[in-house]
């Protein structure tokens, strides 16, 4: 299953303020295959990284397989604060409101997980709820 709607990589580049890292770039260059990750979107894996408010934030995303991995580490000593492997993700988006910037991870309506919000500006916070009893 492919995420629907498809995440807008231009929005993700804006939010993370950098191009993503394409996992297979060097392997493909060595074989002469040089389309790049944009040509392969959504059936590829890329990692977006940034530093905000003293935290290193990384998001690996494979939209064609509904997979997202979010990691947050303290910039000062590398202490891991969370590492989430999320499957069955409906879509990923970016929200801008009231001077704040959010990464939004949506799940299907019938999933026990509610929308995950990762506030990235002006500070960093994770907001998420999960109800194992819902169906």
C-alpha positions as a Markdown table, in Angstrom:
| # | Residue | x | y | z |
|---|---|---|---|---|
| 1 | Unk | 0.0 | 0.0 | 0.0 |
| 2 | Unk | 1.2 | 3.5 | -0.8 |
| 3 | Unk | 0.6 | 6.4 | 1.6 |
| 4 | Unk | -2.5 | 8.4 | 0.6 |
| 5 | Unk | -2.3 | 11.2 | 0.1 |
| 6 | Unk | 1.4 | 11.0 | -0.9 |
| 7 | Unk | 3.7 | 13.1 | 1.3 |
| 8 | Unk | 4.9 | 16.2 | -0.4 |
| 9 | Unk | 8.7 | 16.0 | -0.3 |
| 10 | Unk | 9.1 | 19.7 | -0.9 |
| 11 | Unk | 7.2 | 20.4 | 2.4 |
| 12 | Unk | 9.5 | 17.9 | 4.2 |
| 13 | Unk | 12.6 | 19.5 | 2.8 |
| 14 | Unk | 11.2 | 22.9 | 4.0 |
| 15 | Unk | 10.5 | 21.5 | 7.5 |
| 16 | Unk | 13.9 | 19.8 | 7.9 |
| 17 | Unk | 15.7 | 22.6 | 6.1 |
| 18 | Unk | 17.8 | 20.2 | 4.0 |
| 19 | Unk | 17.7 | 17.5 | 1.3 |
| 20 | Unk | 17.2 | 14.0 | 2.6 |
| 21 | Unk | 19.8 | 11.3 | 2.5 |
| 22 | Unk | 19.1 | 8.7 | 0.0 |
| 23 | Unk | 20.2 | 5.3 | 1.4 |
| 24 | Unk | 21.2 | 3.7 | -2.0 |
| 25 | Unk | 22.8 | 6.7 | -3.7 |
| 26 | Unk | 26.4 | 5.4 | -3.7 |
| 27 | Unk | 25.3 | 1.9 | -4.7 |
| 28 | Unk | 23.4 | 3.2 | -7.6 |
| 29 | Unk | 26.2 | 5.5 | -8.8 |
| 30 | Unk | 28.6 | 2.5 | -8.7 |
| 31 | Unk | 26.3 | 0.6 | -11.1 |
| 32 | Unk | 25.7 | 3.6 | -13.4 |
| 33 | Unk | 22.1 | 4.1 | -12.3 |
| 34 | Unk | 21.6 | 7.7 | -11.4 |
| 35 | Unk | 17.9 | 8.6 | -11.4 |
| 36 | Unk | 18.0 | 9.8 | -7.8 |
| 37 | Unk | 15.4 | 9.5 | -5.1 |
| 38 | Unk | 12.9 | 12.0 | -6.6 |
| 39 | Unk | 12.5 | 9.7 | -9.7 |
| 40 | Unk | 12.0 | 6.7 | -7.4 |
| 41 | Unk | 9.5 | 8.5 | -5.0 |
| 42 | Unk | 7.5 | 7.0 | -3.4 |
| 43 | Unk | 9.2 | 3.6 | -3.7 |
| 44 | Unk | 12.4 | 4.5 | -2.0 |
| 45 | Unk | 13.8 | 5.1 | 1.4 |
| 46 | Unk | 15.1 | 8.5 | 2.4 |
| 47 | Unk | 16.2 | 10.0 | 5.7 |
| 48 | Unk | 15.5 | 13.6 | 6.7 |
| 49 | Unk | 17.6 | 15.1 | 9.5 |
| 50 | Unk | 17.8 | 18.4 | 11.3 |
| 51 | Unk | 18.8 | 19.8 | 14.7 |
| 52 | Unk | 16.3 | 21.8 | 16.7 |
| 53 | Unk | 16.4 | 23.2 | 20.2 |
| 54 | Unk | 19.4 | 21.0 | 21.1 |
| 55 | Unk | 17.9 | 17.8 | 19.6 |
| 56 | Unk | 18.9 | 15.8 | 16.6 |
| 57 | Unk | 15.7 | 14.7 | 14.8 |
| 58 | Unk | 15.7 | 12.0 | 12.1 |
| 59 | Unk | 12.8 | 10.7 | 10.0 |
| 60 | Unk | 13.3 | 7.7 | 7.7 |
| 61 | Unk | 10.4 | 7.4 | 5.3 |
| 62 | Unk | 9.3 | 4.8 | 2.8 |
| 63 | Unk | 6.0 | 6.1 | 1.5 |
| 64 | Unk | 5.4 | 3.2 | -0.9 |
| 65 | Unk | 5.4 | 0.8 | 2.1 |
| 66 | Unk | 3.7 | 3.0 | 4.7 |
| 67 | Unk | 6.7 | 3.0 | 7.0 |
| 68 | Unk | 8.2 | 5.8 | 9.1 |
| 69 | Unk | 10.9 | 5.8 | 11.7 |
| 70 | Unk | 11.3 | 8.8 | 14.0 |
| 71 | Unk | 14.3 | 9.2 | 16.2 |
| 72 | Unk | 15.2 | 12.0 | 18.7 |
| 73 | Unk | 18.6 | 12.3 | 20.4 |
| 74 | Unk | 20.1 | 15.0 | 22.6 |
| 75 | Unk | 22.6 | 16.9 | 20.5 |
| 76 | Unk | 25.0 | 17.3 | 23.5 |
| 77 | Unk | 25.7 | 13.7 | 24.3 |
| 78 | Unk | 23.7 | 11.6 | 21.8 |
| 79 | Unk | 21.3 | 10.3 | 24.5 |
| 80 | Unk | 18.4 | 8.7 | 22.7 |
| 81 | Unk | 15.0 | 10.1 | 23.8 |
| 82 | Unk | 12.8 | 8.1 | 21.5 |
| 83 | Unk | 13.0 | 5.7 | 18.5 |
| 84 | Unk | 9.7 | 4.9 | 16.9 |
| 85 | Unk | 9.2 | 2.4 | 14.1 |
| 86 | Unk | 5.7 | 3.1 | 12.7 |
| 87 | Unk | 4.0 | 0.9 | 10.1 |
| 88 | Unk | 0.6 | 1.2 | 8.5 |
| 89 | Unk | 1.1 | 5.0 | 8.3 |
| 90 | Unk | -1.6 | 6.6 | 6.1 |
| 91 | Unk | 0.4 | 9.8 | 5.3 |
| 92 | Unk | 2.9 | 12.3 | 6.6 |
| 93 | Unk | 2.5 | 16.1 | 6.4 |
| 94 | Unk | 3.7 | 19.4 | 7.6 |
| 95 | Unk | 1.6 | 21.9 | 9.5 |
| 96 | Unk | 2.4 | 25.6 | 10.1 |
| 97 | Unk | 0.3 | 27.5 | 12.6 |
| 98 | Unk | 0.8 | 30.4 | 15.0 |
| 99 | Unk | 4.6 | 30.5 | 14.6 |
| 100 | Unk | 4.9 | 26.8 | 15.2 |
| 101 | Unk | 6.0 | 24.0 | 12.8 |
| 102 | Unk | 4.8 | 20.4 | 13.1 |
| 103 | Unk | 5.5 | 17.1 | 11.5 |
| 104 | Unk | 2.1 | 15.2 | 11.3 |
| 105 | Unk | 2.0 | 11.4 | 11.0 |
| 106 | Unk | -1.6 | 10.1 | 10.2 |
| 107 | Unk | -2.8 | 6.6 | 10.7 |
| 108 | Unk | -6.0 | 5.0 | 9.2 |
| 109 | Unk | -9.3 | 5.9 | 10.9 |
| 110 | Unk | -9.7 | 2.4 | 12.3 |
| 111 | Unk | -6.2 | 2.3 | 13.8 |
| 112 | Unk | -5.8 | 2.5 | 17.6 |
| 113 | Unk | -3.1 | 5.1 | 17.1 |
| 114 | Unk | -4.2 | 8.7 | 16.8 |
| 115 | Unk | -2.3 | 11.3 | 14.7 |
| 116 | Unk | 1.2 | 11.8 | 16.0 |
| 117 | Unk | 2.4 | 15.4 | 16.1 |
| 118 | Unk | 6.1 | 16.2 | 16.4 |
| 119 | Unk | 6.4 | 19.9 | 17.2 |
| 120 | Unk | 9.7 | 21.1 | 15.7 |
| 121 | Unk | 9.6 | 24.9 | 16.2 |
| 122 | Unk | 9.9 | 26.9 | 18.4 |
| 123 | Unk | 10.7 | 24.0 | 20.7 |
| 124 | Unk | 10.5 | 20.2 | 20.3 |
| 125 | Unk | 7.6 | 18.1 | 21.7 |
| 126 | Unk | 6.0 | 14.8 | 20.8 |
| 127 | Unk | 2.2 | 14.6 | 21.1 |
| 128 | Unk | 0.5 | 11.2 | 20.5 |
| 129 | Unk | -2.1 | 8.9 | 21.9 |
| 130 | Unk | -2.8 | 5.2 | 21.5 |
| 131 | Unk | -5.8 | 3.1 | 22.5 |
| 132 | Unk | -5.2 | -0.6 | 22.4 |
| 133 | Unk | -8.9 | -1.2 | 23.1 |
| 134 | Unk | -10.2 | 0.7 | 20.0 |
| 135 | Unk | -10.9 | -1.2 | 16.8 |
